[in-house]
PDB file of C-alpha atoms and ligand atoms in Angstrom:
ATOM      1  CA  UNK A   1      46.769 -38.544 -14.110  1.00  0.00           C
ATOM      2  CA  UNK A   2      50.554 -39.335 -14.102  1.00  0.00           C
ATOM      3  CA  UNK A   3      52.535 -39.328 -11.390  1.00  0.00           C
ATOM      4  CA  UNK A   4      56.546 -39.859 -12.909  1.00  0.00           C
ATOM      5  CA  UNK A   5      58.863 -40.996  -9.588  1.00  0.00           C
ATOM      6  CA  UNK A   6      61.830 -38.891 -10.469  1.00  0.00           C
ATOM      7  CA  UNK A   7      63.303 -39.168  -7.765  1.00  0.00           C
ATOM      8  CA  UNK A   8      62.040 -41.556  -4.945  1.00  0.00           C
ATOM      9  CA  UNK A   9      64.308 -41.122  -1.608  1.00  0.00           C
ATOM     10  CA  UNK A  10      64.616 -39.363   1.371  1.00  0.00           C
ATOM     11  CA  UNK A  11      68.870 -39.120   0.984  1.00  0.00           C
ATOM     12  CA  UNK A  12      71.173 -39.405  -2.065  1.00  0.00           C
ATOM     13  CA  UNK A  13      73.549 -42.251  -3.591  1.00  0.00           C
ATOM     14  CA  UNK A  14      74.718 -43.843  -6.915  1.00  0.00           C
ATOM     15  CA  UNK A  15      70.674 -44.981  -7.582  1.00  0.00           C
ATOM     16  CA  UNK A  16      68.916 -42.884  -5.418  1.00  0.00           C
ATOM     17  CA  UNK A  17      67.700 -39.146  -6.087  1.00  0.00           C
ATOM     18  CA  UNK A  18      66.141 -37.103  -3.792  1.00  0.00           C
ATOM     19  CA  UNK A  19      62.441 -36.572  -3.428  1.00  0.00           C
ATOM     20  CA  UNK A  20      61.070 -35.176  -6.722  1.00  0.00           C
ATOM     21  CA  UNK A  21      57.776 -36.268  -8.656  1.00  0.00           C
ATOM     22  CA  UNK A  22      56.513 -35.160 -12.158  1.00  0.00           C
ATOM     23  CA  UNK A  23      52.925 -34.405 -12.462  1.00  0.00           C
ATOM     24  CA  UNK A  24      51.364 -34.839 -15.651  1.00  0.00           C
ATOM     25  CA  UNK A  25      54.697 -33.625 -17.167  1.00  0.00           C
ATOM     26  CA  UNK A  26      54.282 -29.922 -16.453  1.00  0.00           C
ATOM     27  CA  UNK A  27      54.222 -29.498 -12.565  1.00  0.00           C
ATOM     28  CA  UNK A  28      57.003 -30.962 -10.142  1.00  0.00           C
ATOM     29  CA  UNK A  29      55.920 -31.934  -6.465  1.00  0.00           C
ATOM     30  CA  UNK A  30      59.428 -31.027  -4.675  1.00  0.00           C
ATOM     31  CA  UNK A  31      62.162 -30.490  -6.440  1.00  0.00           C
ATOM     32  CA  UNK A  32      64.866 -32.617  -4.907  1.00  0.00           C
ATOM     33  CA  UNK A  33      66.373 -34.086  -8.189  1.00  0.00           C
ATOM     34  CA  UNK A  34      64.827 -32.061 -11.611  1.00  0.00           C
ATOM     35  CA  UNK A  35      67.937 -31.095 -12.793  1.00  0.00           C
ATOM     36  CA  UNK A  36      69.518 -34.639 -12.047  1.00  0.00           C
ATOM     37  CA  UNK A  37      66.514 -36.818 -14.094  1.00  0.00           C
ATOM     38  CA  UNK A  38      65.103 -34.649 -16.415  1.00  0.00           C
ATOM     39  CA  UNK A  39      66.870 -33.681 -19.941  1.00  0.00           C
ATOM     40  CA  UNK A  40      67.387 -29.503 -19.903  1.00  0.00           C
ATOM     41  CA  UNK A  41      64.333 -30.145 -22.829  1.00  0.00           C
ATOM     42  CA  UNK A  42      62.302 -31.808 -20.310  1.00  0.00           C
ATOM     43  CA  UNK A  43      63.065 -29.520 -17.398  1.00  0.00           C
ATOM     44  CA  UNK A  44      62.211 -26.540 -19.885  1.00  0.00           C
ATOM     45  CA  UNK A  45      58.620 -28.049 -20.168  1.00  0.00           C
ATOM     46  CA  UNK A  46      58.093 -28.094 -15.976  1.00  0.00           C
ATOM     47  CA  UNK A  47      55.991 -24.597 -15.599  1.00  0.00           C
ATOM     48  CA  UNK A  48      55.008 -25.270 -11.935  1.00  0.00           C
ATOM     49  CA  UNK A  49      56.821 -26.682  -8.646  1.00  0.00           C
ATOM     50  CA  UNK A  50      54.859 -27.814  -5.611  1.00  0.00           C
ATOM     51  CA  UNK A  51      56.907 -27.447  -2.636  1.00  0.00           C
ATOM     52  CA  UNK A  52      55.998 -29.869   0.347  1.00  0.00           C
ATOM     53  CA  UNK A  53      58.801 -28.204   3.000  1.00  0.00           C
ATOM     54  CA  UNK A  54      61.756 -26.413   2.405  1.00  0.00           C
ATOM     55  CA  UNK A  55      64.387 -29.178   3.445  1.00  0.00           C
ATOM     56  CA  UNK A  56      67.072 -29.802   0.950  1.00  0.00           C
ATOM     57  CA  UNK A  57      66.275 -33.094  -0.057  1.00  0.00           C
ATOM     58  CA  UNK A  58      62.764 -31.814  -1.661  1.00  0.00           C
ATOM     59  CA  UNK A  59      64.531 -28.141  -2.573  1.00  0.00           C
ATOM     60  CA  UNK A  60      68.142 -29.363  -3.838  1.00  0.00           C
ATOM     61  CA  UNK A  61      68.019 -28.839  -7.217  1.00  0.00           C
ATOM     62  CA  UNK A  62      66.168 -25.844  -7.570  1.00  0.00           C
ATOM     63  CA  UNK A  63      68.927 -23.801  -8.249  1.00  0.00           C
ATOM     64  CA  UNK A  64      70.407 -25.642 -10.880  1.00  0.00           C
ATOM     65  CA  UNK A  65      67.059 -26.122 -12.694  1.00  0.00           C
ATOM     66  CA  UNK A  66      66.407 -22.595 -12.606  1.00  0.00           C
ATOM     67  CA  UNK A  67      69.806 -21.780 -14.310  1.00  0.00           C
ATOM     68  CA  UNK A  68      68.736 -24.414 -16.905  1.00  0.00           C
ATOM     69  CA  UNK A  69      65.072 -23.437 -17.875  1.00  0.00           C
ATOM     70  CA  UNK A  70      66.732 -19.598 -17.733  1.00  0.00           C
ATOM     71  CA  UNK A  71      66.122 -17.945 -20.909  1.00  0.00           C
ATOM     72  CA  UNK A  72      64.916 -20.664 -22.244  1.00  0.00           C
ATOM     73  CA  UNK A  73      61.174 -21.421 -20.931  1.00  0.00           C
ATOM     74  CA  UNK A  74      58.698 -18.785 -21.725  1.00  0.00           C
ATOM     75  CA  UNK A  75      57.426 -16.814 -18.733  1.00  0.00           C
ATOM     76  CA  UNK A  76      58.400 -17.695 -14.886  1.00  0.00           C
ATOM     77  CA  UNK A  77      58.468 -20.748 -13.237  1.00  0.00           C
ATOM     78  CA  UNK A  78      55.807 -20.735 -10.934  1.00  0.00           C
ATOM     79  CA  UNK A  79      56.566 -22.324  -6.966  1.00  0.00           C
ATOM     80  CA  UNK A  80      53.765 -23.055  -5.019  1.00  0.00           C
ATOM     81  CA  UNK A  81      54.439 -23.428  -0.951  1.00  0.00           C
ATOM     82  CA  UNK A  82      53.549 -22.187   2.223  1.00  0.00           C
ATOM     83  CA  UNK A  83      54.619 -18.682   3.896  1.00  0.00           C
ATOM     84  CA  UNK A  84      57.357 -20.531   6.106  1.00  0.00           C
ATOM     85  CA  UNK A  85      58.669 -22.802   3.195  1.00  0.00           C
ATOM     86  CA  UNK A  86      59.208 -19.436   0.892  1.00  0.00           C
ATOM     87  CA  UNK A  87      60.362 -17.580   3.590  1.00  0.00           C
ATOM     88  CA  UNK A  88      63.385 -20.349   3.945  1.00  0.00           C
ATOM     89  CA  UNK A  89      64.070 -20.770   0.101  1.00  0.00           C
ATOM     90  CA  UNK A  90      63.985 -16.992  -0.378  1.00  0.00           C
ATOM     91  CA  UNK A  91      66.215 -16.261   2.741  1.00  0.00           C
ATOM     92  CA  UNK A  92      68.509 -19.218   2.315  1.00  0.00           C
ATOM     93  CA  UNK A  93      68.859 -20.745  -1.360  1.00  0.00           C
ATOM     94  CA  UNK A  94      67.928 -17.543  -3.616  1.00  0.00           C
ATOM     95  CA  UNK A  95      69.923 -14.793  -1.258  1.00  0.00           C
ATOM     96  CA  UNK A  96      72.408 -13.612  -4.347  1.00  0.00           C
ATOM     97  CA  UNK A  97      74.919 -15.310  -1.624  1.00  0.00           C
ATOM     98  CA  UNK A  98      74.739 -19.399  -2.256  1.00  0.00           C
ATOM     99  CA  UNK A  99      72.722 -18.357  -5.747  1.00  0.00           C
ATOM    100  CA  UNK A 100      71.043 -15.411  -7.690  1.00  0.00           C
ATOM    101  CA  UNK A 101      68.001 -13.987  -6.478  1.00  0.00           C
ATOM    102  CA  UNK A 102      66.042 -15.240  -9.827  1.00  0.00           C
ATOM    103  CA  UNK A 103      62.798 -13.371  -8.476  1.00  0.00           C
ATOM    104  CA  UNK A 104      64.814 -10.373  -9.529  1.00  0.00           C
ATOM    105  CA  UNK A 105      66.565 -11.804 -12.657  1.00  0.00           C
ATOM    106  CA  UNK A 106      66.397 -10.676 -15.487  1.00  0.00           C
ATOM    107  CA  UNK A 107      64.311  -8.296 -13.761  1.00  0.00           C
ATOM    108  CA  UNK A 108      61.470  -7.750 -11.076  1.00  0.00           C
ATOM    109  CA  UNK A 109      58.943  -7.070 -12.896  1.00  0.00           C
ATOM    110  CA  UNK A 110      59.596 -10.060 -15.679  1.00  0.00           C
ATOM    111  CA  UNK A 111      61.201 -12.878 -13.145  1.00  0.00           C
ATOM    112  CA  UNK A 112      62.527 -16.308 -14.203  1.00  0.00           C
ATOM    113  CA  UNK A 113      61.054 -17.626 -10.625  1.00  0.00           C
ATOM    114  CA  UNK A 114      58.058 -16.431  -8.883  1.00  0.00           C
ATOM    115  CA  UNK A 115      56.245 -17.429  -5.477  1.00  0.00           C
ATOM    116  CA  UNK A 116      52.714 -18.055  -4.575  1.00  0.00           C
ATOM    117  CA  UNK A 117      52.047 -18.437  -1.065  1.00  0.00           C
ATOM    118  CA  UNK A 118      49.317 -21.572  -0.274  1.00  0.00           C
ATOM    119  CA  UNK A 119      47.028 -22.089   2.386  1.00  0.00           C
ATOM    120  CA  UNK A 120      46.322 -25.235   4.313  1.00  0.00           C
ATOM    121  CA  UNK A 121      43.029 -27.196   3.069  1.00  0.00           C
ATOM    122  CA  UNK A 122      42.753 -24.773   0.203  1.00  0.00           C
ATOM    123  CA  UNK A 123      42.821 -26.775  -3.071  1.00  0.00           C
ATOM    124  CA  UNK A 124      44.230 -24.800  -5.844  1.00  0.00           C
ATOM    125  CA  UNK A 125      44.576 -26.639  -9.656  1.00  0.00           C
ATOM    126  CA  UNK A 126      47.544 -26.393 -12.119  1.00  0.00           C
ATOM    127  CA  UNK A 127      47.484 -27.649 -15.276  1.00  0.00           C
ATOM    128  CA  UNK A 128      43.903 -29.599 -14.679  1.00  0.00           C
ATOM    129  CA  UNK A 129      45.140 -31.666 -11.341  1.00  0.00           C
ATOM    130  CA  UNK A 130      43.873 -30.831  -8.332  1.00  0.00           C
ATOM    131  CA  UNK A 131      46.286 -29.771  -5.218  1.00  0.00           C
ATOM    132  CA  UNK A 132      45.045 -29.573  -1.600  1.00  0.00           C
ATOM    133  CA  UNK A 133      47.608 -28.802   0.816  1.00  0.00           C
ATOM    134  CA  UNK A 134      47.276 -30.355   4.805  1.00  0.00           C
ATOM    135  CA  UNK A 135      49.476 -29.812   7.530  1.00  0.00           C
ATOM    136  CA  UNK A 136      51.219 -32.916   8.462  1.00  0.00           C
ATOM    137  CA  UNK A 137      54.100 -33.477  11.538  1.00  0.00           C
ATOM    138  CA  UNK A 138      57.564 -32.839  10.391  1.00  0.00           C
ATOM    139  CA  UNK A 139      60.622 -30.798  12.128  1.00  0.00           C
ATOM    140  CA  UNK A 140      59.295 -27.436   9.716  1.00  0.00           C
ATOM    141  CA  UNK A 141      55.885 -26.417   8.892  1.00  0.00           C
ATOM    142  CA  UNK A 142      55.347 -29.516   5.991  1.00  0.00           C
ATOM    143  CA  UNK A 143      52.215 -29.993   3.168  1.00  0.00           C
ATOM    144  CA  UNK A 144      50.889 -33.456   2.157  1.00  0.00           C
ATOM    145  CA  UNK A 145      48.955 -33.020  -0.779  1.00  0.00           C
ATOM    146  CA  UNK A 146      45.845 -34.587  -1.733  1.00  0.00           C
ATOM    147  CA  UNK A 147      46.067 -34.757  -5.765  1.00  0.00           C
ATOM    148  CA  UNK A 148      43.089 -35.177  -7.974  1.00  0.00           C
ATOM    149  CA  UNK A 149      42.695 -34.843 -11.487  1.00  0.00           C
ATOM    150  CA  UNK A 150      39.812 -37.168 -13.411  1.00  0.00           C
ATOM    151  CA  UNK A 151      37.827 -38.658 -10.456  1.00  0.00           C
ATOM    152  CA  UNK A 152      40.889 -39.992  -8.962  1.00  0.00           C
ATOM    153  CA  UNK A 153      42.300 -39.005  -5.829  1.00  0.00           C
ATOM    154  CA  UNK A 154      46.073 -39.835  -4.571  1.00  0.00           C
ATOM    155  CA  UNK A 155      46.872 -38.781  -1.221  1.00  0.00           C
ATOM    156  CA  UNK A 156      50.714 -37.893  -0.894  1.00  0.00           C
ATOM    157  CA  UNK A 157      52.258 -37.560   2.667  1.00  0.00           C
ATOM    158  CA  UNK A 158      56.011 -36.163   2.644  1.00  0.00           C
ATOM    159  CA  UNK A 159      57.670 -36.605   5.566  1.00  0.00           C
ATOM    160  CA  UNK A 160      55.867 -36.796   8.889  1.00  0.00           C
ATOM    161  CA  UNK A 161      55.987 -38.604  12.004  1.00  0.00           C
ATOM    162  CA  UNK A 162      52.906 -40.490  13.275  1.00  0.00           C
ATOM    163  CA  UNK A 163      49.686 -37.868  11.988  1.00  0.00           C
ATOM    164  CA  UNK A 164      45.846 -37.715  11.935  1.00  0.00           C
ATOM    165  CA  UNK A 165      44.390 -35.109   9.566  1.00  0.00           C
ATOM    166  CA  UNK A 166      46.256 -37.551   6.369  1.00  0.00           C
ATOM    167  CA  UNK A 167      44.096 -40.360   7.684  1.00  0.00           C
ATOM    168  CA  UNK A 168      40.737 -38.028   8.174  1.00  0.00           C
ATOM    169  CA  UNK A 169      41.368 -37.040   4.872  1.00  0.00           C
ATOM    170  CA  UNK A 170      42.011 -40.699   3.566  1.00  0.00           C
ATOM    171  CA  UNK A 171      39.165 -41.788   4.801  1.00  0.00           C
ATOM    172  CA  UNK A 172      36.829 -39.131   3.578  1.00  0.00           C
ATOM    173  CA  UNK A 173      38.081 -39.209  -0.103  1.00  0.00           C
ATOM    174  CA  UNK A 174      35.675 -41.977  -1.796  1.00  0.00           C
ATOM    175  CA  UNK A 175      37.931 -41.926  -5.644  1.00  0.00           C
ATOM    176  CA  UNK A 176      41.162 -42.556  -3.408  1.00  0.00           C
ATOM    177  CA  UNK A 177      43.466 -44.707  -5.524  1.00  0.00           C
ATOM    178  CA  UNK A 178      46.774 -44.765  -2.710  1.00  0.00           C
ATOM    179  CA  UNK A 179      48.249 -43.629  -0.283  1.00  0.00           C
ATOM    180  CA  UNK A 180      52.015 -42.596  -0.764  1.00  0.00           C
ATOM    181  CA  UNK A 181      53.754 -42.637   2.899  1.00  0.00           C
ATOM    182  CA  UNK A 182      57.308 -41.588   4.281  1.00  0.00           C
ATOM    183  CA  UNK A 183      58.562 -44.574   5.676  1.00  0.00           C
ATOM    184  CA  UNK A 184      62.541 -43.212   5.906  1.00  0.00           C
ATOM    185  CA  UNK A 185      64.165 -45.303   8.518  1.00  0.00           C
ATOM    186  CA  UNK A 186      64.443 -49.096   9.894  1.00  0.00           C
ATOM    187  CA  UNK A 187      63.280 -50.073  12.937  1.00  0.00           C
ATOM    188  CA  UNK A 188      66.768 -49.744  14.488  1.00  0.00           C
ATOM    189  CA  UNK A 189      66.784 -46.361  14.354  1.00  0.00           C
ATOM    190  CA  UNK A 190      63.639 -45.349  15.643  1.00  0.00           C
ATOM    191  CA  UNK A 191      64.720 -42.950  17.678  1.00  0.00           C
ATOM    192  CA  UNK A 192      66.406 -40.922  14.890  1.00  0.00           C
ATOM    193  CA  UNK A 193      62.922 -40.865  13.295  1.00  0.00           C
ATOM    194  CA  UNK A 194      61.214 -40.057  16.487  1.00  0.00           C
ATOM    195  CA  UNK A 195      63.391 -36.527  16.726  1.00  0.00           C
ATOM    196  CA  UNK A 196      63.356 -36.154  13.045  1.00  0.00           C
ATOM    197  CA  UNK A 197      59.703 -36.756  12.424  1.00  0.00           C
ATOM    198  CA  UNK A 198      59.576 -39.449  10.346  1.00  0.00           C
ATOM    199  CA  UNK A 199      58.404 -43.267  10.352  1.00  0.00           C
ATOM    200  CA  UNK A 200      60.121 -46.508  10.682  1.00  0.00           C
ATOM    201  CA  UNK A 201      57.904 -50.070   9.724  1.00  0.00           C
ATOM    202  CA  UNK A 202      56.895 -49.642  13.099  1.00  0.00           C
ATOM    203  CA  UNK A 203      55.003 -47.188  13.362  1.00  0.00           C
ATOM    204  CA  UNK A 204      54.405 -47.446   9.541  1.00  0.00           C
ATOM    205  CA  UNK A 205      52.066 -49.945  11.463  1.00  0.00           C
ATOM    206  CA  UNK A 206      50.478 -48.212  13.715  1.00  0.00           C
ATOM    207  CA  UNK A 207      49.912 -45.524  11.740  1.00  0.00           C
ATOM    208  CA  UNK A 208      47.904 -47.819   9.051  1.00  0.00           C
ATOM    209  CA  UNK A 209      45.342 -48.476  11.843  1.00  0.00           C
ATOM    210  CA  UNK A 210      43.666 -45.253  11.302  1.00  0.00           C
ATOM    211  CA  UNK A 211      43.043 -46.134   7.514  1.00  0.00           C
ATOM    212  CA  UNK A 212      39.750 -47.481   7.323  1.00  0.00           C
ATOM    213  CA  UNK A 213      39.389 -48.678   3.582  1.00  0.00           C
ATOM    214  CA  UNK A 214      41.708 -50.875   1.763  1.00  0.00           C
ATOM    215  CA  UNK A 215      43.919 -49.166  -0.782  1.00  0.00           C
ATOM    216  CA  UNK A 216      47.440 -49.732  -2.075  1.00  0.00           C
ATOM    217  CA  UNK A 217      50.086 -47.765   0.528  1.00  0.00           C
ATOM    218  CA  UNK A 218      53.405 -46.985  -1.531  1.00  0.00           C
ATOM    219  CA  UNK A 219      56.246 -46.084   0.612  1.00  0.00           C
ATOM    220  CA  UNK A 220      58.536 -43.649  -0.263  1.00  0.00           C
ATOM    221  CA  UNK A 221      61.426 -41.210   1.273  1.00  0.00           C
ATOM    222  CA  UNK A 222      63.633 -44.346   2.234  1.00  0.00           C
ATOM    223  CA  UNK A 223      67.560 -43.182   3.712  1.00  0.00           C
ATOM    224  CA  UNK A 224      69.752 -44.929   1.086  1.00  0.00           C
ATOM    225  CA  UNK A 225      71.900 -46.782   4.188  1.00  0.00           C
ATOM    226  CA  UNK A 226      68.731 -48.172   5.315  1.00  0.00           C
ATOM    227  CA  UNK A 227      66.607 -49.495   2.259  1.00  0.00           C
ATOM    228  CA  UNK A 228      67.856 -53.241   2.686  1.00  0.00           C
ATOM    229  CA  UNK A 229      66.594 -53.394   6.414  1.00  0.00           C
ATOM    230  CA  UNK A 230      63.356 -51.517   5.185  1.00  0.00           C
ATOM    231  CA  UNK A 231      62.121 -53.737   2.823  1.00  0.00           C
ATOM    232  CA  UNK A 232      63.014 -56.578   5.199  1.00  0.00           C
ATOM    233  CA  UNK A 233      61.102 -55.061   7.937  1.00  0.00           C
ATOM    234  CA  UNK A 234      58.321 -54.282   5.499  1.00  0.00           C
ATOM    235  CA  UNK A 235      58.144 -57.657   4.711  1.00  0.00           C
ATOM    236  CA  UNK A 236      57.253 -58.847   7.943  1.00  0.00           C
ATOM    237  CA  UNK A 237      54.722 -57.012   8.132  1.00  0.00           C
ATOM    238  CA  UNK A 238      52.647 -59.101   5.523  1.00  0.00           C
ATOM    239  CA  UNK A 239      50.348 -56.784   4.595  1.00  0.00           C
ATOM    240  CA  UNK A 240      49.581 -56.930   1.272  1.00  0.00           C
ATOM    241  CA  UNK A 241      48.831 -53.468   0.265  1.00  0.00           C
ATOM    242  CA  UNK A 242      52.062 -52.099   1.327  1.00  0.00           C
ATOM    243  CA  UNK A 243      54.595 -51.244  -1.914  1.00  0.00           C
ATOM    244  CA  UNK A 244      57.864 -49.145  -2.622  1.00  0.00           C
ATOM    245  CA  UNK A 245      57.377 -46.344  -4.774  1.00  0.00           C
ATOM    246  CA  UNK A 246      59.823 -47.240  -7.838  1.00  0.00           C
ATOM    247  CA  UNK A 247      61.996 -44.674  -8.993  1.00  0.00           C
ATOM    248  CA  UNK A 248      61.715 -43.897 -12.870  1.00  0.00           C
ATOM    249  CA  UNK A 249      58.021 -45.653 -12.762  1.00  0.00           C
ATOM    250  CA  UNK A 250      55.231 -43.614 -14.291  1.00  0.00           C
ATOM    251  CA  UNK A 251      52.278 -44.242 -12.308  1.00  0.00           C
ATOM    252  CA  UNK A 252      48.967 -43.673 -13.597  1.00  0.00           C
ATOM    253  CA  UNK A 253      45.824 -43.211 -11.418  1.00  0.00           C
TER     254      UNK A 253
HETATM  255 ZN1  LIG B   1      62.804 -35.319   3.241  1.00  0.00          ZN
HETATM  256 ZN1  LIG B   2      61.971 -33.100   5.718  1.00  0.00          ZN
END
């Protein structure tokens, strides 16, 4: 299974793009930067998107993806996300007000964009990988996914605040080959991640605690302003299973 960083951040600059990783080539989990890493040939090869939340940083570039694969992919694009998530894209990005309804276009019955509503803790496969949704502890209802394809098991968080049921699952999942955590703000500013629901180093920390094997944790969803203190902070921390996700790195498992 590969696992292509797109785009590796939690906010957007010169070198970082929003949250967006390529499965295996054909299925997208998020969608914050498609449009801004993949050629329009590439993009016309991604059949499936896996949405984690409906923020804009996973959800950006959606629109202009859609306009790009129009016509030219065969079939719909398939989005997979949970009742609250399509409620919010349907209702707020694809309203025929800030763009086209493409779940009508060119027509309802044969749509460029179609919806499938998913369940928590029911796995559903695309394309031979594995997806099981769990709830973790965001600001809006948010999916982690546990993705499996080949024996191998990669547990991806989104964003959350301190959680449980990622750990229960962690720790239940012999084949798992890492753990891919939000860690989106230094400790300075822990109390913007404590309203926002996300983590900081420090309770990047605490939250490792209720791991209870030793596999590589690759942290991911950092703000651009505060990647230098991050890694700093990281650092300190001297545990040696702790990485950054690398943007543009193809990661097999
Ligand atoms: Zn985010
Ligand atoms: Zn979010």
């Amino acid at each position: 299974m590969e696992l292509e960083i797109l785009g590796g951040y939690g906010g957007e600059s010169r070198d970082c793009r929003l949250t967006c990783v390529l499965v295996d080539g054909t299925t997208a989990l998020d969608a914050g930067s498609l449009s801004q890493a993949l050629s329009v040939e590439r993009q016309v090869g991604v059949r499936s998107i896996v949405l984690t939340h409906s923020h804009m940083d996973h959800t950006a570039s959606l629109p202009f993806f859609i306009e790009n694969v129009y016509g030219r992919a065969e079939g719909a694009v398939d989005i997979y996300a949970s009742q609250a998530t399509i409620y919010a894209i349907r209702k707020y990005l694809f309203n025929n007000a800030t763009w086209p309804d493409f779940t009508r276009l060119p027509n309802h019955l044969l749509p460029a964009l179609r919806f499938h509503e998913l369940e928590p803790e029911v796995p559903f496969t695309l394309d031979g990988v594995s997806f099981t949704p769990f709830e973790v502890n965001h600001t809006v209802p948010t999916f982690g996914f546990l993705i499996e394809r080949g024996g191998r098991a990669v547990l991806w968080s989104s964003d959350t605040g301190p959680t449980l049921r990622l750990w229960e699952i962690a720790n239940r999942t012999p084949n798992l080959a890492a753990v891919m955590l939000d860690t989106s703000f230094d400790d300075a500013m822990q109390q913007v991640a404590d309203v926002s629901l996300h983590l900081t180093p420090r309770t990047l920390a605490r939250e490792l605690d209720k791991l209870d094997k030793k596999v590589p944790v690759l942290l991911h969803h950092l703000k651009p302003p505060s990647i230098a203190k991050i890694h700093e902070e990281v650092r300190a921390l001297a545990n040696p299973d702790l990485e950054f996700v690398e943007q543009g790195k193809v990661y097999s498992f």
